[in-house]
Amino acid sequence: MKAMYQAYNEEMIELSKKNGKIVLLYGDFPRGAAGELFQKEHPDRIYDVGIAEANLITTAAGLAGGGYLPFTHCHSIFAVGRAYNQIRQNVAFDKLNVKIVLCNSGMLWSFMGGSHQIIEEIAAMRVIPNLVLVSPSDPISTKKMTRAIAEYTGPVALRISAPPVPTVYRDDFPFELGKAVTLTDGSDATIISTGMVLSDVLEAADTLAKEGIKVRLLDMHTLKPIDEAAIIKAAKETGAIVTVEDSSILGGLGGAVAEVTAENAPVPVKRVGIKDRFGQSGTVPELKEEYELTARHIVQAVRESVKKK
Amino acid sequence: MAHDEKLIQKLAEKARIIRRDAVEMIKAGDSGWIGGSFSQADIIAALMFHQMKHDSKNPDWEDRDRLIVSKAHCCETVYAAFGEAGYFSKELYKSYGHMGATLQAHTERIVPGIEYSGGSLGQGLSFALGEALAARIDAPKDSSGRPVPRYRVYCIIGDGESNEGQIWEAVMAALHYKVDNLVAILDHNKFQSSGTIEERMNMMPWVDKWKAFAWDTAEINGHDFEAILTALENADRVKGKPHIIIAHTTKCKGVPSFEHKNLHFCKLSDEMYAEALEALK
């Protein structure tokens, strides 16, 4: 178990040794290991602009205009919610090479409550032209994603969740931006998930296998551009899809998958995620139970979908 | 010390040309922001044709000085200045504001020489701050270990757009990081979209606000080339803090019958077009 932000920080340390163009910008946000190392090793390449998310994003855009590779860090709710226009206008509009790290992403973040749990980041970020939106699911995929977006030239938003998550992938796992990962194959239904819910999805798949329902699992780590080919193939070959996300099903992964299937291969799509509600304080298991995000809920959704085929 | 009269004459002539070309552009596009575009024209002429180091043959020269016009709707005199400086053909003026044109109705980075895509107000100073910070990374250091920035950044902001809170976020951060290669210029033309600054959102006194944030400040007549050049040179000498020039300007300066009117976004009738061209002969 490791938090995705820890894996991200470790990778940033590695990247900063090799790429002298990387600069970090914070909005009065805990810096963690990567920030401390940057402060020590590259004091000229780290900025904390204070509690000012709009200025954070646009200043990063200016640094990209000046030839550098900025990564911005602040709570996702405030990057997306308070600096939406800056992300759209100052970063994405000109395809500037800014990486917007959406820290404490998603709604499964205990204690802080509904004001800090973001349900709308996938919906808001995936409709911005030019912006790539990625959402790794475990510590290893977080590292690989961090490297991939640093190597990609252009604007990217990266979802990083706060709670520790199990390691699912191996270090040598091949990984490609924009290409969904097929974790298990099956013909009865497909589960497509994104972000930190992957271990719940794996648990659900085990339970379903014991019942004789063999599911295909797709980790949709790149939400924009979404892997349409993998979705269409899954719809045609398995006939039913369940999406799982720690985000609003309205416009989120569920919405994105439904758009693709509706136009290309109409099949039942059942969306497991936040159902048009705000979050609240609680532990991760409590929140998963209350917002119907446990393996049990995923199993139930697959059973219902298979019946609709 | 007074500046060379020939220099002043040259800049006045450049200002006349960019205003005249802007009139042609606004006529070709059938709309434009004549008021705010003309109030900043003399400042832009002084920057582009004297103060700034830049090269129209090499628009992406890494060490060029940057001009960020945050009030990006006032794009016509900006385009005209870059066109006059040879960054692109003046043929482009004819398609200004038309579908598929390079010269869109707010400045965009796609245009050679243009650094900043605006349109959403209050953001340009933050962008300029980022560019100014970038100029200090990997820069040579002076004897006291301070970076000698590779270039300077000039940012024109509007009085109306200063209503936006992000302006003041950038003001804080620029001082915090002691950014002395950033010069903000307030085009204080006294109007915002729907009326006078006084009527809409009175932010006076201006200088006190910037002084309260500990910026180095100057207050000038933004149509007096001697004053503009002196202010820009003084700004160059400021160390350890950013600098703001509050430039008192006249909306629609250059066409006497339009001056002091709130000609913000407007169309030019045939009569107005003829009158403007006559004034800018």
Coordinates of N, CA and C in Angstrom, one line a residue, chain A residues 15-119:
Chain A
L15 N 13.0 12.4 -12.3 CA 12.8 13.2 -13.5 C 13.6 14.5 -13.4
S16 N 13.6 15.1 -12.2 CA 14.3 16.4 -12.1 C 15.8 16.3 -12.2
K17 N 16.3 15.0 -12.0 CA 17.8 14.9 -12.1 C 18.1 14.9 -13.6
K18 N 17.2 14.4 -14.4 CA 17.5 14.3 -15.9 C 17.0 15.5 -16.7
N19 N 15.9 16.1 -16.2 CA 15.3 17.2 -17.1 C 15.4 18.5 -16.3
G20 N 16.4 19.4 -16.8 CA 16.6 20.7 -16.1 C 15.6 21.7 -16.4
K21 N 14.6 21.3 -17.3 CA 13.5 22.3 -17.6 C 12.4 22.2 -16.7
I22 N 12.3 21.2 -15.8 CA 11.2 21.0 -14.9 C 11.2 22.1 -13.8
V23 N 10.0 22.7 -13.7 CA 9.9 23.7 -12.6 C 8.6 23.2 -11.8
L24 N 8.6 23.4 -10.5 CA 7.4 23.1 -9.7 C 6.8 24.4 -9.2
L25 N 5.5 24.4 -9.2 CA 4.7 25.6 -8.7 C 3.7 25.0 -7.7
Y26 N 3.6 25.6 -6.5 CA 2.7 25.2 -5.5 C 1.8 26.3 -5.1
G27 N 0.6 26.0 -4.7 CA -0.3 27.0 -4.1 C -0.5 26.7 -2.6
D28 N 0.5 27.1 -1.8 CA 0.5 26.9 -0.4 C 0.1 25.4 -0.1
F29 N 0.7 24.5 -0.7 CA 0.3 23.1 -0.7 C 1.5 22.3 -0.1
P30 N 1.2 21.3 0.8 CA 2.3 20.5 1.3 C 3.2 20.0 0.2
R31 N 4.5 20.2 0.4 CA 5.4 19.9 -0.7 C 5.8 18.4 -0.8
G32 N 5.9 17.7 0.3 CA 6.3 16.3 0.3 C 7.8 16.2 -0.1
A33 N 8.2 15.0 -0.4 CA 9.6 14.7 -0.7 C 10.1 15.4 -1.9
A34 N 9.3 15.4 -3.0 CA 9.8 16.0 -4.2 C 10.0 17.5 -4.0
G35 N 9.1 18.2 -3.3 CA 9.2 19.6 -3.0 C 10.5 19.9 -2.2
E36 N 10.7 19.1 -1.2 CA 11.9 19.3 -0.3 C 13.2 19.2 -1.1
L37 N 13.2 18.1 -2.0 CA 14.4 17.9 -2.8 C 14.6 19.1 -3.7
F38 N 13.5 19.5 -4.4 CA 13.6 20.6 -5.3 C 14.1 21.8 -4.6
Q39 N 13.6 22.1 -3.4 CA 14.0 23.3 -2.7 C 15.5 23.3 -2.5
K40 N 16.0 22.1 -2.2 CA 17.5 21.9 -1.9 C 18.3 21.9 -3.1
E41 N 17.9 21.1 -4.1 CA 18.7 20.9 -5.3 C 18.5 22.0 -6.4
H42 N 17.3 22.5 -6.5 CA 16.9 23.4 -7.6 C 16.1 24.6 -7.0
P43 N 16.7 25.4 -6.1 CA 16.0 26.5 -5.5 C 15.5 27.5 -6.5
D44 N 16.1 27.6 -7.7 CA 15.6 28.5 -8.7 C 14.5 28.0 -9.5
R45 N 14.1 26.7 -9.2 CA 13.0 26.1 -10.0 C 11.8 25.7 -9.2
I46 N 11.6 26.3 -8.1 CA 10.4 26.0 -7.3 C 9.8 27.3 -6.8
Y47 N 8.5 27.4 -6.9 CA 7.8 28.6 -6.6 C 6.5 28.2 -5.8
D48 N 6.3 29.0 -4.7 CA 5.0 28.8 -4.0 C 4.3 30.2 -4.1
V49 N 3.2 30.2 -4.9 CA 2.6 31.5 -5.1 C 1.5 31.8 -4.1
G50 N 1.4 31.0 -3.0 CA 0.4 31.2 -2.0 C -1.0 30.7 -2.4
I51 N -1.9 31.1 -1.6 CA -3.3 30.6 -1.8 C -3.9 31.4 -2.9
A52 N -3.6 31.1 -4.1 CA -4.0 31.9 -5.3 C -3.9 31.0 -6.5
E53 N -5.0 30.2 -6.7 CA -4.9 29.2 -7.7 C -4.9 29.7 -9.1
A54 N -5.6 30.8 -9.3 CA -5.7 31.4 -10.7 C -4.3 31.9 -11.1
N55 N -3.6 32.6 -10.2 CA -2.2 33.0 -10.4 C -1.3 31.8 -10.6
L56 N -1.5 30.8 -9.8 CA -0.7 29.6 -9.9 C -0.7 29.0 -11.4
I57 N -1.9 28.9 -11.9 CA -2.0 28.2 -13.2 C -1.4 29.2 -14.3
T58 N -1.8 30.5 -14.3 CA -1.3 31.4 -15.3 C 0.2 31.6 -15.3
T59 N 0.7 31.7 -14.0 CA 2.2 31.9 -13.9 C 2.9 30.7 -14.5
A60 N 2.3 29.5 -14.3 CA 2.9 28.3 -14.9 C 2.9 28.4 -16.4
A61 N 1.8 28.9 -16.9 CA 1.6 29.1 -18.4 C 2.8 30.0 -18.9
G62 N 3.0 31.1 -18.2 CA 4.1 32.0 -18.5 C 5.5 31.4 -18.5
L63 N 5.7 30.5 -17.5 CA 6.9 29.8 -17.4 C 7.1 28.8 -18.6
A64 N 6.0 28.2 -19.0 CA 6.0 27.4 -20.2 C 6.3 28.2 -21.5
G65 N 5.7 29.4 -21.5 CA 6.0 30.3 -22.6 C 7.5 30.7 -22.7
G66 N 8.1 30.7 -21.5 CA 9.5 31.0 -21.4 C 10.4 29.8 -21.6
G67 N 9.8 28.7 -22.0 CA 10.6 27.5 -22.4 C 10.8 26.4 -21.3
Y68 N 10.1 26.6 -20.2 CA 10.2 25.6 -19.1 C 9.1 24.6 -19.1
L69 N 9.2 23.6 -18.2 CA 8.2 22.5 -18.1 C 7.6 22.5 -16.7
P70 N 6.6 23.3 -16.5 CA 6.0 23.5 -15.1 C 5.0 22.4 -14.7
F71 N 5.1 22.0 -13.5 CA 4.1 21.1 -12.9 C 3.5 22.0 -11.8
T72 N 2.2 22.0 -11.7 CA 1.5 22.8 -10.7 C 0.8 21.9 -9.7
H73 N 0.9 22.3 -8.4 CA 0.3 21.4 -7.4 C -0.6 22.2 -6.5
C74 N -1.9 21.8 -6.4 CA -2.8 22.3 -5.4 C -3.9 21.3 -5.3
H75 N -4.8 21.5 -4.4 CA -6.0 20.6 -4.3 C -6.8 20.6 -5.6
S76 N -7.2 19.5 -6.0 CA -7.9 19.4 -7.3 C -9.1 20.3 -7.3
I77 N -9.9 20.3 -6.2 CA -11.1 21.1 -6.1 C -10.9 22.5 -6.4
F78 N -9.7 23.0 -6.0 CA -9.4 24.5 -6.2 C -8.8 24.7 -7.6
A79 N -8.0 23.8 -8.1 CA -7.4 23.9 -9.5 C -8.6 23.9 -10.4
V80 N -9.5 22.9 -10.3 CA -10.6 22.8 -11.3 C -11.6 23.8 -11.0
G81 N -11.9 24.0 -9.7 CA -13.1 24.9 -9.4 C -12.8 26.4 -9.5
R82 N -11.6 26.8 -9.1 CA -11.2 28.2 -9.0 C -10.4 28.6 -10.2
A83 N -9.7 27.7 -10.9 CA -8.9 28.1 -12.0 C -9.3 27.5 -13.3
Y84 N -10.5 27.1 -13.4 CA -11.0 26.5 -14.6 C -10.7 27.3 -15.8
N85 N -11.0 28.6 -15.7 CA -10.8 29.5 -16.9 C -9.3 29.7 -17.2
Q86 N -8.5 29.7 -16.2 CA -7.0 29.8 -16.4 C -6.5 28.5 -17.1
I87 N -7.0 27.3 -16.7 CA -6.6 26.1 -17.3 C -7.0 26.1 -18.8
R88 N -8.3 26.6 -19.0 CA -8.8 26.6 -20.4 C -8.1 27.6 -21.2
Q89 N -8.0 28.9 -20.7 CA -7.6 30.0 -21.6 C -6.0 30.1 -21.6
N90 N -5.4 30.0 -20.5 CA -3.9 30.2 -20.5 C -3.1 29.0 -20.7
V91 N -3.6 27.8 -20.5 CA -2.9 26.6 -20.7 C -3.3 25.8 -22.0
A92 N -4.6 25.4 -22.0 CA -5.0 24.5 -23.1 C -5.2 25.3 -24.4
F93 N -5.7 26.5 -24.4 CA -5.9 27.2 -25.6 C -4.7 27.3 -26.5
D94 N -3.5 27.5 -25.9 CA -2.3 27.6 -26.6 C -1.4 26.4 -26.5
K95 N -2.0 25.3 -26.1 CA -1.3 24.0 -26.0 C 0.0 24.2 -25.3
L96 N 0.0 25.0 -24.2 CA 1.3 25.2 -23.5 C 1.7 23.9 -22.6
N97 N 2.9 23.7 -22.5 CA 3.4 22.5 -21.9 C 3.4 22.5 -20.4
V98 N 2.2 22.6 -19.8 CA 2.0 22.7 -18.4 C 1.3 21.4 -17.9
K99 N 1.8 20.9 -16.8 CA 1.2 19.7 -16.2 C 0.5 20.1 -14.9
I100 N -0.8 20.0 -15.0 CA -1.6 20.4 -13.8 C -1.9 19.1 -13.0
V101 N -1.2 19.1 -11.8 CA -1.4 17.9 -11.0 C -2.6 18.2 -10.0
L102 N -3.6 17.4 -10.2 CA -4.8 17.5 -9.4 C -4.7 16.7 -8.1
C103 N -4.1 17.3 -7.1 CA -3.8 16.6 -5.9 C -5.1 16.4 -5.1
N104 N -5.1 15.3 -4.3 CA -6.3 15.0 -3.5 C -7.5 14.9 -4.4
S105 N -7.3 14.2 -5.5 CA -8.3 14.1 -6.5 C -9.5 13.2 -6.1
G106 N -10.6 13.3 -6.7 CA -11.7 12.4 -6.4 C -12.4 12.6 -5.1
M107 N -13.4 11.8 -4.8 CA -14.2 12.0 -3.6 C -13.8 11.2 -2.5
L108 N -13.0 10.2 -2.7 CA -12.6 9.2 -1.6 C -11.5 9.8 -0.8
W109 N -11.7 11.0 -0.2 CA -10.7 11.6 0.6 C -11.4 11.9 2.0
S110 N -10.9 11.2 3.0 CA -11.7 11.2 4.3 C -11.4 12.6 5.0
F111 N -12.2 12.8 6.0 CA -12.1 13.9 7.0 C -12.5 15.2 6.5
M112 N -11.9 15.7 5.4 CA -12.0 17.1 5.0 C -13.4 17.5 4.6
G113 N -14.2 16.5 4.2 CA -15.6 16.8 3.9 C -15.9 17.3 2.5
G114 N -17.1 17.5 2.3 CA -17.6 17.8 0.9 C -17.0 19.0 0.2
S115 N -16.5 20.0 1.0 CA -15.9 21.2 0.3 C -14.6 20.8 -0.4
H116 N -14.0 19.7 0.1 CA -12.6 19.4 -0.5 C -12.7 18.1 -1.4
Q117 N -13.8 17.4 -1.4 CA -13.8 16.2 -2.2 C -14.4 16.6 -3.6
I118 N -13.7 16.4 -4.6 CA -14.2 16.8 -5.9 C -14.9 15.7 -6.7
I119 N -16.1 16.0 -7.1 CA -16.8 15.0 -7.9 C -16.8 15.3 -9.4

